[in-house]
PDB file of C-alpha atoms in Angstrom:
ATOM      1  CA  UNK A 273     -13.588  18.994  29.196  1.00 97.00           C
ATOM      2  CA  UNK A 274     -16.149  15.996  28.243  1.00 98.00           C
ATOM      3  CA  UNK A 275     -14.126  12.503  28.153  1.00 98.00           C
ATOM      4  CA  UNK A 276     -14.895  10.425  25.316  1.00 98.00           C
ATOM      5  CA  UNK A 277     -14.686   6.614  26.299  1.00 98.00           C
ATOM      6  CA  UNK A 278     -14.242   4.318  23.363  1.00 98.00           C
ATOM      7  CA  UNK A 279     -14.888   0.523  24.078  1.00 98.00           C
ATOM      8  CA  UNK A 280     -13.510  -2.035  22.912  1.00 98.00           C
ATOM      9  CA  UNK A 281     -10.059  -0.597  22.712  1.00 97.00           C
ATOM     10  CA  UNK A 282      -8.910  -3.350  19.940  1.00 97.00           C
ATOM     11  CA  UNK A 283     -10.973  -5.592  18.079  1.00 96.00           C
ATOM     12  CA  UNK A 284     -10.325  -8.745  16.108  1.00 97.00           C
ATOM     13  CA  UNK A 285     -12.819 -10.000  13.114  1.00 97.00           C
ATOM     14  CA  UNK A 286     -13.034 -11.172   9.934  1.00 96.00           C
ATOM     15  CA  UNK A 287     -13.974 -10.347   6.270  1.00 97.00           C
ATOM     16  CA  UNK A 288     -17.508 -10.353   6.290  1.00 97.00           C
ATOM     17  CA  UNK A 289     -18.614  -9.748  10.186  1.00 97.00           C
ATOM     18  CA  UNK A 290     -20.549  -7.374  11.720  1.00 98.00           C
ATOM     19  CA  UNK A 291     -18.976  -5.316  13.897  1.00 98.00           C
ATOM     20  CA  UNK A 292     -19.856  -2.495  16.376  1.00 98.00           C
ATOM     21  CA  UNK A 293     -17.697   0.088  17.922  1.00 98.00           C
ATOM     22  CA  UNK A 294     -19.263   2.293  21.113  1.00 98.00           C
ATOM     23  CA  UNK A 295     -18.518   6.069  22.287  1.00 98.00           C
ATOM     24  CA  UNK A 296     -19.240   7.375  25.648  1.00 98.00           C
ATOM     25  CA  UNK A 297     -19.667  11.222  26.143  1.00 98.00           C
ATOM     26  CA  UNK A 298     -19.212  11.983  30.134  1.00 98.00           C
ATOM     27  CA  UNK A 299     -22.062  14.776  29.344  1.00 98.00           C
ATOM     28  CA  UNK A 300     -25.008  14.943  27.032  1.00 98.00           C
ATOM     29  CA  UNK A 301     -23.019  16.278  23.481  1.00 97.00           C
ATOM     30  CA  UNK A 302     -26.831  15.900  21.749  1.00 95.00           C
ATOM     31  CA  UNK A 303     -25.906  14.228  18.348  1.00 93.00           C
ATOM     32  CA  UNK A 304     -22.385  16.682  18.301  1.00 95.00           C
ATOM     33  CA  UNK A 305     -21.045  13.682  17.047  1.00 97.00           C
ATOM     34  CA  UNK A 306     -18.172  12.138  14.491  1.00 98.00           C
ATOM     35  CA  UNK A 307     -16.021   9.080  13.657  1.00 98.00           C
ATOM     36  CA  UNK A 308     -12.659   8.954  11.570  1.00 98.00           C
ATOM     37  CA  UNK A 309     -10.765   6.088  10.168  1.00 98.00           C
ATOM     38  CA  UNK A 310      -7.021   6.481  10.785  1.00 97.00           C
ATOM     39  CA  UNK A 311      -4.836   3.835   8.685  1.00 97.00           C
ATOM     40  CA  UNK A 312      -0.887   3.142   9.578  1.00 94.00           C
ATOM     41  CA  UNK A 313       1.084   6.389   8.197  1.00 94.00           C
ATOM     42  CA  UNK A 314      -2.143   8.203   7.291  1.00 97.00           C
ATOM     43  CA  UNK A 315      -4.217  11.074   8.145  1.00 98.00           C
ATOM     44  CA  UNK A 316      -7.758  10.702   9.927  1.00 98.00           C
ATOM     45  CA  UNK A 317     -10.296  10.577   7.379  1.00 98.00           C
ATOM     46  CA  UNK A 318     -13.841  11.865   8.017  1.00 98.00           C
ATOM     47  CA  UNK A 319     -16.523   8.818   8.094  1.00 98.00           C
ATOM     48  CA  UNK A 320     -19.898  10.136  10.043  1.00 97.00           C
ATOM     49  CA  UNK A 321     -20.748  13.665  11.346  1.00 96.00           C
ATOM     50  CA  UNK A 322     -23.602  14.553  13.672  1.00 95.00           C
ATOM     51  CA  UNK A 323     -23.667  10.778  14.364  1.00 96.00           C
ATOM     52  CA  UNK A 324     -25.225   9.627  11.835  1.00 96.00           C
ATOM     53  CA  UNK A 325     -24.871  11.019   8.816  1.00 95.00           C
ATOM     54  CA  UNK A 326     -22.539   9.790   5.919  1.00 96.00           C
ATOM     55  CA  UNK A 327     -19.864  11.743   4.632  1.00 95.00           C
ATOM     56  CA  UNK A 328     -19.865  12.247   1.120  1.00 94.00           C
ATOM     57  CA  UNK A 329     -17.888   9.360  -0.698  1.00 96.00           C
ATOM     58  CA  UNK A 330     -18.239   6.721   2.457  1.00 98.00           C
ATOM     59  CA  UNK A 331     -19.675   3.058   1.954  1.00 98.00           C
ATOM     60  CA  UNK A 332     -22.670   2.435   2.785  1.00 98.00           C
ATOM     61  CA  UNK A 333     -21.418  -0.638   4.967  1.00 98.00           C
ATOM     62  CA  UNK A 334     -20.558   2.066   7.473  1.00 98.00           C
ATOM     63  CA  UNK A 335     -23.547   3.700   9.736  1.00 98.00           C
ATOM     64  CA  UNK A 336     -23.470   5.485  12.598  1.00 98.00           C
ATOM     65  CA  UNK A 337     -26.152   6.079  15.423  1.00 98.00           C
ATOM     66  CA  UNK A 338     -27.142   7.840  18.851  1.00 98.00           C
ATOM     67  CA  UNK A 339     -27.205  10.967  20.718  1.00 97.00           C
ATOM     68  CA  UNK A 340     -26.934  11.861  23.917  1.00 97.00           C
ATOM     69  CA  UNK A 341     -24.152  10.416  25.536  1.00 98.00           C
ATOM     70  CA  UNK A 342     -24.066   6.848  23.747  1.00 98.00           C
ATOM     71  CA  UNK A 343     -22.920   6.319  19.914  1.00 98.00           C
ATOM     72  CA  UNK A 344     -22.574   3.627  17.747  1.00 98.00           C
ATOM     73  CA  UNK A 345     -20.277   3.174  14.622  1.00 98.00           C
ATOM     74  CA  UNK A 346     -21.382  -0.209  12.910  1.00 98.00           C
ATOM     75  CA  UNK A 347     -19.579  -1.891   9.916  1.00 98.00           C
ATOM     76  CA  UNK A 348     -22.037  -4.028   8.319  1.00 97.00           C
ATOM     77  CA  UNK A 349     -19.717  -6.379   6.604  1.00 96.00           C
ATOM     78  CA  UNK A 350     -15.996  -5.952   7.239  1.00 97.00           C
ATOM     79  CA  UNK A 351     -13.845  -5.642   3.927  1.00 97.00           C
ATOM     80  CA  UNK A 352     -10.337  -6.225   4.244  1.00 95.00           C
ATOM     81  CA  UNK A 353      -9.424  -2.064   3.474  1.00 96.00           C
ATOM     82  CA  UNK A 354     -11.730  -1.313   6.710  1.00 97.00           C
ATOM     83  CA  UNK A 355      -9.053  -2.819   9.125  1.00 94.00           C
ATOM     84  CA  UNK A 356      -7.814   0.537  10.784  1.00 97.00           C
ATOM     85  CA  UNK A 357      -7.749   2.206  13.979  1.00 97.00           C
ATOM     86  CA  UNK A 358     -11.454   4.081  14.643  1.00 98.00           C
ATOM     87  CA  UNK A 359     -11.820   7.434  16.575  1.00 98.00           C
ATOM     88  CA  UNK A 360     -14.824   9.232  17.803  1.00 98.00           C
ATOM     89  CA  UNK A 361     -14.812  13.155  18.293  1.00 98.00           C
ATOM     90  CA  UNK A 362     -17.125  15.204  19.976  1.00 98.00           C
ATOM     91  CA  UNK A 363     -17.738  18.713  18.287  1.00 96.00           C
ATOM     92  CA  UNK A 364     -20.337  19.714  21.042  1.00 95.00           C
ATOM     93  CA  UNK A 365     -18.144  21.792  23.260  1.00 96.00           C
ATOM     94  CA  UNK A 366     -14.656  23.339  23.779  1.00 97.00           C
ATOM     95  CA  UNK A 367     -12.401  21.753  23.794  1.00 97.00           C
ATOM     96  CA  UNK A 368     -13.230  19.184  21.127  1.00 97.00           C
ATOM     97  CA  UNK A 369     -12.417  15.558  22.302  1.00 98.00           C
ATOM     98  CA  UNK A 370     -11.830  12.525  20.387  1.00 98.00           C
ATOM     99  CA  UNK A 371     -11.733   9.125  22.152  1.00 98.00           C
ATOM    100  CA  UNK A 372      -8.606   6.844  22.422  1.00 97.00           C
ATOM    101  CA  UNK A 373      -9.501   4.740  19.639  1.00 97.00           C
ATOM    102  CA  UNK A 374     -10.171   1.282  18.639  1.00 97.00           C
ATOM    103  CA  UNK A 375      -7.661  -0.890  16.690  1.00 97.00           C
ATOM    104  CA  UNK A 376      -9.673  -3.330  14.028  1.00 97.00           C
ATOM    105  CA  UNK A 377      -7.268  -6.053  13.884  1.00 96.00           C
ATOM    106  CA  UNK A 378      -7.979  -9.142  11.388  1.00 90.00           C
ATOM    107  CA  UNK A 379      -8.617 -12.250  12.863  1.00 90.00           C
TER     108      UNK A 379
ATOM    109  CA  UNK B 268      -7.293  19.045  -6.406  1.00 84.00           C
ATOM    110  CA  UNK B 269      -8.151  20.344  -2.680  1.00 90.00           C
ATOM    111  CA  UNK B 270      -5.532  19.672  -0.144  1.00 96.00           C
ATOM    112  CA  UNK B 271      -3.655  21.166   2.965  1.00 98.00           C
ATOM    113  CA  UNK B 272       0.404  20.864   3.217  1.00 98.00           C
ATOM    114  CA  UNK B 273       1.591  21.460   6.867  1.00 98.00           C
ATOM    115  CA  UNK B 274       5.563  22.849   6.765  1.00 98.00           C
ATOM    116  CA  UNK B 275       7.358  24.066  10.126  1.00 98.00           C
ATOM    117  CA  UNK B 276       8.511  20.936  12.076  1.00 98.00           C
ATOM    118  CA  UNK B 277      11.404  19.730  13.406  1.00 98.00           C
ATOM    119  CA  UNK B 278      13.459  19.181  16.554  1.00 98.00           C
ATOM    120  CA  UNK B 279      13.487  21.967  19.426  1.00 98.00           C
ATOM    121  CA  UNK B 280      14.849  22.186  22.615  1.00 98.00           C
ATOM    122  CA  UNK B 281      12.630  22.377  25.588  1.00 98.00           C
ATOM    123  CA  UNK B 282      11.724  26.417  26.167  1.00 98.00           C
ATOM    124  CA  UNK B 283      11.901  26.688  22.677  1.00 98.00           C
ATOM    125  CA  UNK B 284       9.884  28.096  20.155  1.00 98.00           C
ATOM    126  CA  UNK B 285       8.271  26.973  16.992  1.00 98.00           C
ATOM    127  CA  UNK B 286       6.246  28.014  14.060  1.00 98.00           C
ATOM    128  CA  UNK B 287       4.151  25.752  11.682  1.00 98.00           C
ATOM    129  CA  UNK B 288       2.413  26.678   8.586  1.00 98.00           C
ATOM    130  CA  UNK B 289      -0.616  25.067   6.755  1.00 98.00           C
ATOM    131  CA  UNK B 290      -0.858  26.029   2.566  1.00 98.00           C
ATOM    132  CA  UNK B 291      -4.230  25.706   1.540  1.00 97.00           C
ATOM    133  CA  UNK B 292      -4.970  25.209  -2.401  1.00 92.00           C
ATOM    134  CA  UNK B 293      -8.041  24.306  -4.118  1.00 85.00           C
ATOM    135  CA  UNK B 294     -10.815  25.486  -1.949  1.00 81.00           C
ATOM    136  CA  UNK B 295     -11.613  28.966  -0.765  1.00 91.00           C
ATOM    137  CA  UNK B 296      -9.930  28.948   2.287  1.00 95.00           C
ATOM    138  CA  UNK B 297     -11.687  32.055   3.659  1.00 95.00           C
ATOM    139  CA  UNK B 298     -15.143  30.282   4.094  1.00 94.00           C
ATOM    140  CA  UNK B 299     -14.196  27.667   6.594  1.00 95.00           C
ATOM    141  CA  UNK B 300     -12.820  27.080  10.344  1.00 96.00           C
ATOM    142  CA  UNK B 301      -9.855  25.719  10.490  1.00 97.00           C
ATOM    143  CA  UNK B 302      -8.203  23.433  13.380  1.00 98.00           C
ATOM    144  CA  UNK B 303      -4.794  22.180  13.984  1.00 98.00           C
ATOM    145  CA  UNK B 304      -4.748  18.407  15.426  1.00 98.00           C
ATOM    146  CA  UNK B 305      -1.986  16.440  17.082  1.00 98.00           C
ATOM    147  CA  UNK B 306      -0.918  12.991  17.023  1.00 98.00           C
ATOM    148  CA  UNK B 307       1.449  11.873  19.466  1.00 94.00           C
ATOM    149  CA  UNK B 308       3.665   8.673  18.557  1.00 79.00           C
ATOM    150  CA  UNK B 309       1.863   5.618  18.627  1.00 76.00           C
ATOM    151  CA  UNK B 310      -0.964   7.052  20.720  1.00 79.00           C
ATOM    152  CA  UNK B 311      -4.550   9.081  19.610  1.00 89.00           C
ATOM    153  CA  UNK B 312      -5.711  12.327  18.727  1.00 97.00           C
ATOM    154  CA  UNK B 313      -5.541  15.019  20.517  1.00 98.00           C
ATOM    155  CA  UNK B 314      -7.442  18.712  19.046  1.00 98.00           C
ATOM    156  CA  UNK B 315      -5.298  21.472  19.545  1.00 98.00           C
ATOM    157  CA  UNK B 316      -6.693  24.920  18.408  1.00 98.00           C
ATOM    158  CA  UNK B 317      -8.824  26.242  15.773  1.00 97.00           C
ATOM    159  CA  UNK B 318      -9.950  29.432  14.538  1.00 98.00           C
ATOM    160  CA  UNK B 319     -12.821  31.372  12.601  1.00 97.00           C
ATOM    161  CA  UNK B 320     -13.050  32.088   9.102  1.00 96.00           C
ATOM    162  CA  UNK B 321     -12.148  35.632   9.623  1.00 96.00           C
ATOM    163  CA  UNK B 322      -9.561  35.114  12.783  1.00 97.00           C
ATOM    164  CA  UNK B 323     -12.169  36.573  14.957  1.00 97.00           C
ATOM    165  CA  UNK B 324     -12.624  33.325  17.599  1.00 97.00           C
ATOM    166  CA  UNK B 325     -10.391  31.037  18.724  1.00 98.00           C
ATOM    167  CA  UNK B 326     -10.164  28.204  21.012  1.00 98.00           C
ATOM    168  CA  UNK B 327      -7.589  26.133  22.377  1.00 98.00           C
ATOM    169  CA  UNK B 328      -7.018  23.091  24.748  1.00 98.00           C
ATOM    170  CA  UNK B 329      -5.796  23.949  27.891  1.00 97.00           C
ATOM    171  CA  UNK B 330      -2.419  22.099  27.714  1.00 97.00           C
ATOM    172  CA  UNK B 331      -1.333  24.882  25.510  1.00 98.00           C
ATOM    173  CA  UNK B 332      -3.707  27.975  26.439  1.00 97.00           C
ATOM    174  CA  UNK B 333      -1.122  30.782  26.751  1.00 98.00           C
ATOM    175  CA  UNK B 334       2.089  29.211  25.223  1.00 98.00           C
ATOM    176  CA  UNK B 335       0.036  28.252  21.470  1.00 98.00           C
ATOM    177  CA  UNK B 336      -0.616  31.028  19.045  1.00 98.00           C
ATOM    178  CA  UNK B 337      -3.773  30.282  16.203  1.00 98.00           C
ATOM    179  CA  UNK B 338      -3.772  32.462  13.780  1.00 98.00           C
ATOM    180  CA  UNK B 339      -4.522  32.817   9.438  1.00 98.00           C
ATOM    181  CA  UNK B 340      -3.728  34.864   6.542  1.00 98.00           C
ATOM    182  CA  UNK B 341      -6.922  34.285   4.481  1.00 97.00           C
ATOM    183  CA  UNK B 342      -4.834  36.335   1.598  1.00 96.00           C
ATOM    184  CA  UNK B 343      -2.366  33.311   1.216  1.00 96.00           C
ATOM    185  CA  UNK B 344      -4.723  30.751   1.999  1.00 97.00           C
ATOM    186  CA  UNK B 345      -2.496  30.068   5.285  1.00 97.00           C
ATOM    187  CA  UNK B 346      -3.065  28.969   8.618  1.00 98.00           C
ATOM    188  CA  UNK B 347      -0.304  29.371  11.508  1.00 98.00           C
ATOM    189  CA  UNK B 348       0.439  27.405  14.890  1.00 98.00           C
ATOM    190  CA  UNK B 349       3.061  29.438  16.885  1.00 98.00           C
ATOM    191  CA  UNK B 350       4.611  27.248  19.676  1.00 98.00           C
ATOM    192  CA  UNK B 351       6.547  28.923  22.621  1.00 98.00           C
ATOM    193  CA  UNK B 352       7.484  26.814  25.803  1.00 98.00           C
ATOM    194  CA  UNK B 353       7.595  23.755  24.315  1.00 98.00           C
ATOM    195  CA  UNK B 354       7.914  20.603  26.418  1.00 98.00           C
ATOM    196  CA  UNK B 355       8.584  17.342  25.677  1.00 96.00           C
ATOM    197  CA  UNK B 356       4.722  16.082  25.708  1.00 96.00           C
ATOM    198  CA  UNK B 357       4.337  18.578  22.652  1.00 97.00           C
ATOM    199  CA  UNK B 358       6.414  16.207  20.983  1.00 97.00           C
ATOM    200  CA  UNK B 359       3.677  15.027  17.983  1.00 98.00           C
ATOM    201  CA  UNK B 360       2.323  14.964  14.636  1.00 98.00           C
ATOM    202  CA  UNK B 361       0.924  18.055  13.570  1.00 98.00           C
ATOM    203  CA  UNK B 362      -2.101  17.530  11.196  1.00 98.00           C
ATOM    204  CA  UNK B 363      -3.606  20.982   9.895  1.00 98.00           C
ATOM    205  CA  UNK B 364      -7.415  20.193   9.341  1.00 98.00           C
ATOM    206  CA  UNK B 365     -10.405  21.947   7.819  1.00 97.00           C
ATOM    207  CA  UNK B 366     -13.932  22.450   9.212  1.00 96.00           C
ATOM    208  CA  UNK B 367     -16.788  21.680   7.603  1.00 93.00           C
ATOM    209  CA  UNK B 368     -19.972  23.098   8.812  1.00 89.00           C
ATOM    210  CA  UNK B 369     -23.211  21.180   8.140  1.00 86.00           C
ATOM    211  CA  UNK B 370     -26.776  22.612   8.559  1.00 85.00           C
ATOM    212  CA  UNK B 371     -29.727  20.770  10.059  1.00 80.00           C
ATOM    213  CA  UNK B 372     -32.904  21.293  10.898  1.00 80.00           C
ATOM    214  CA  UNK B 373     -33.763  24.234  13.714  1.00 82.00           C
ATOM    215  CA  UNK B 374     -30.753  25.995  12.538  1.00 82.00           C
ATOM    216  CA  UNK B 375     -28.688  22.915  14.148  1.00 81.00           C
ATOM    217  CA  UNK B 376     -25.395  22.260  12.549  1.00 82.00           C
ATOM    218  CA  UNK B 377     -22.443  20.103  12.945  1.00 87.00           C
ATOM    219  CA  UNK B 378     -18.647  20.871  12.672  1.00 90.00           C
ATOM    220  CA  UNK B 379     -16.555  18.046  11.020  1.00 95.00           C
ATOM    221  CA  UNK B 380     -12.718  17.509   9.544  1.00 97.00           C
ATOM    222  CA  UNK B 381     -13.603  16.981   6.336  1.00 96.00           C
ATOM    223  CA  UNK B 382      -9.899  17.382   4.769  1.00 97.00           C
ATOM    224  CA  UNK B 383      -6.250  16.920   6.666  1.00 98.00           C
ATOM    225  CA  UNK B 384      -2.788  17.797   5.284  1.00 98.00           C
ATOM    226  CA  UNK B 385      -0.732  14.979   5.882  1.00 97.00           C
ATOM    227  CA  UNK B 386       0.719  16.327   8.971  1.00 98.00           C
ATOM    228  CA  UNK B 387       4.318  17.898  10.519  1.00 98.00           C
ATOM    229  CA  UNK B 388       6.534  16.149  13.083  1.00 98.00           C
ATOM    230  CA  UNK B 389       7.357  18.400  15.950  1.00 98.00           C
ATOM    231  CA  UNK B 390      10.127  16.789  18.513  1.00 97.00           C
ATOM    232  CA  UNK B 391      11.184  18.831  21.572  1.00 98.00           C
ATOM    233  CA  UNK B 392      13.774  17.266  23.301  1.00 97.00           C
ATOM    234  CA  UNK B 393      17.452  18.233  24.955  1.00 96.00           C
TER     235      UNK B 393
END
């Protein structure tokens, strides 16, 4: 199975930053690549497919890029509904993958 | 309004058995894939199974290959997760989840979970 390695695992910041969450695929996944917000008590919602394209509804503060086996989520400027754990998933190969996750913590 | 409701859950003994359903309204279920994803407490996401529109394919992780059952009734706009053997690191949050397919260029496309039910607690413990 390919190993998705999320870094950092947590992430403190504040209304306004800048912020950048990676993804490593173990193998090439090409750009077989998505991100989901998960909030306390919440399903995942869907934020980027094939790395880099938004999902219908999403801010524009959000982006996503790469392919490969390195990928990028970026938050442009962090609004205080943002703060939420982030997951990547790979949809390249069986069986699908997500990474552990990152925590966005307020500072 | 589109949405999935998982049902099923609850607390099993290890060796036991276990059958979750997902209710589908608002969408036509038959045209998508559909995937069941789990959630255990406090930790990440873990993809489970998922099957073809018609219940033709299906793929599973290897932690349950052979004790997890996929399967759909496209006529109630259900999907199904049959359990046997459960152990104690089944113990999760069961999140039914739909597939979106999106086309790209080259006939490329990308599979995404575009819309999750809000999930069913499974426990297996003595």
């Amino acid at each position: 199975a390919i190993q998705m390695t999320q870094s950092p695992s947590s992430l403190s910041a504040s209304v306004g930053d800048r912020i950048s969450i990676t993804c490593r695929a173990s193998q090439g996944i090409r750009n077989d690549l998505g991100w989901y917000q998960q909030k306390p008590g919440k399903a995942p919602k869907l934020l980027i497919y094939a790395a880099s394209s938004l999902q219908n509804g999403v801010p524009s503060r959000f982006s996503g890029s790469g392919s490969g086996t390195d990928f990028t989520l970026t938050i442009s400027s962090l609004q205080p509904e943002d703060f939420a754990t982030y997951y990547c998933l790979q949809d390249y190969s069986y069986p699908r993958t997500f990474g552990q996750g990152t925590k966005l913590e307020i500072k | 309004e589109v949405q999935l409701v998982e049902s099923g859950g609850g607390l099993v003994q290890p060796g036991g058995s276990l059958r979750l359903s997902c209710a589908a309204s608002g969408s036509t279920f038959s045209d998508y894939w559909m995937t069941w994803v789990r959630q255990t407490p406090g930790k990440g996401l873990e993809w489970v199974a998922n099957i073809k529109r018609d219940g033709s394919e299906k793929h599973y992780v290897d932690s349950v290959n052979g004790r997890f059952t996929i399967s759909r009734d496209n006529s109630k706009n259900s999907l199904y997760l049959q359990m046997n053997s459960l152990r104690a690191e089944d113990t999760a949050l069961y999140y039914c989840t739909r597939d979106v397919t999106h086309y790209g260029p080259g006939g490329s496309y990308f599979d995404a979970f575009d819309l999750w039910g809000q999930g069913t607690m499974v426990t297996v413990s003595s």
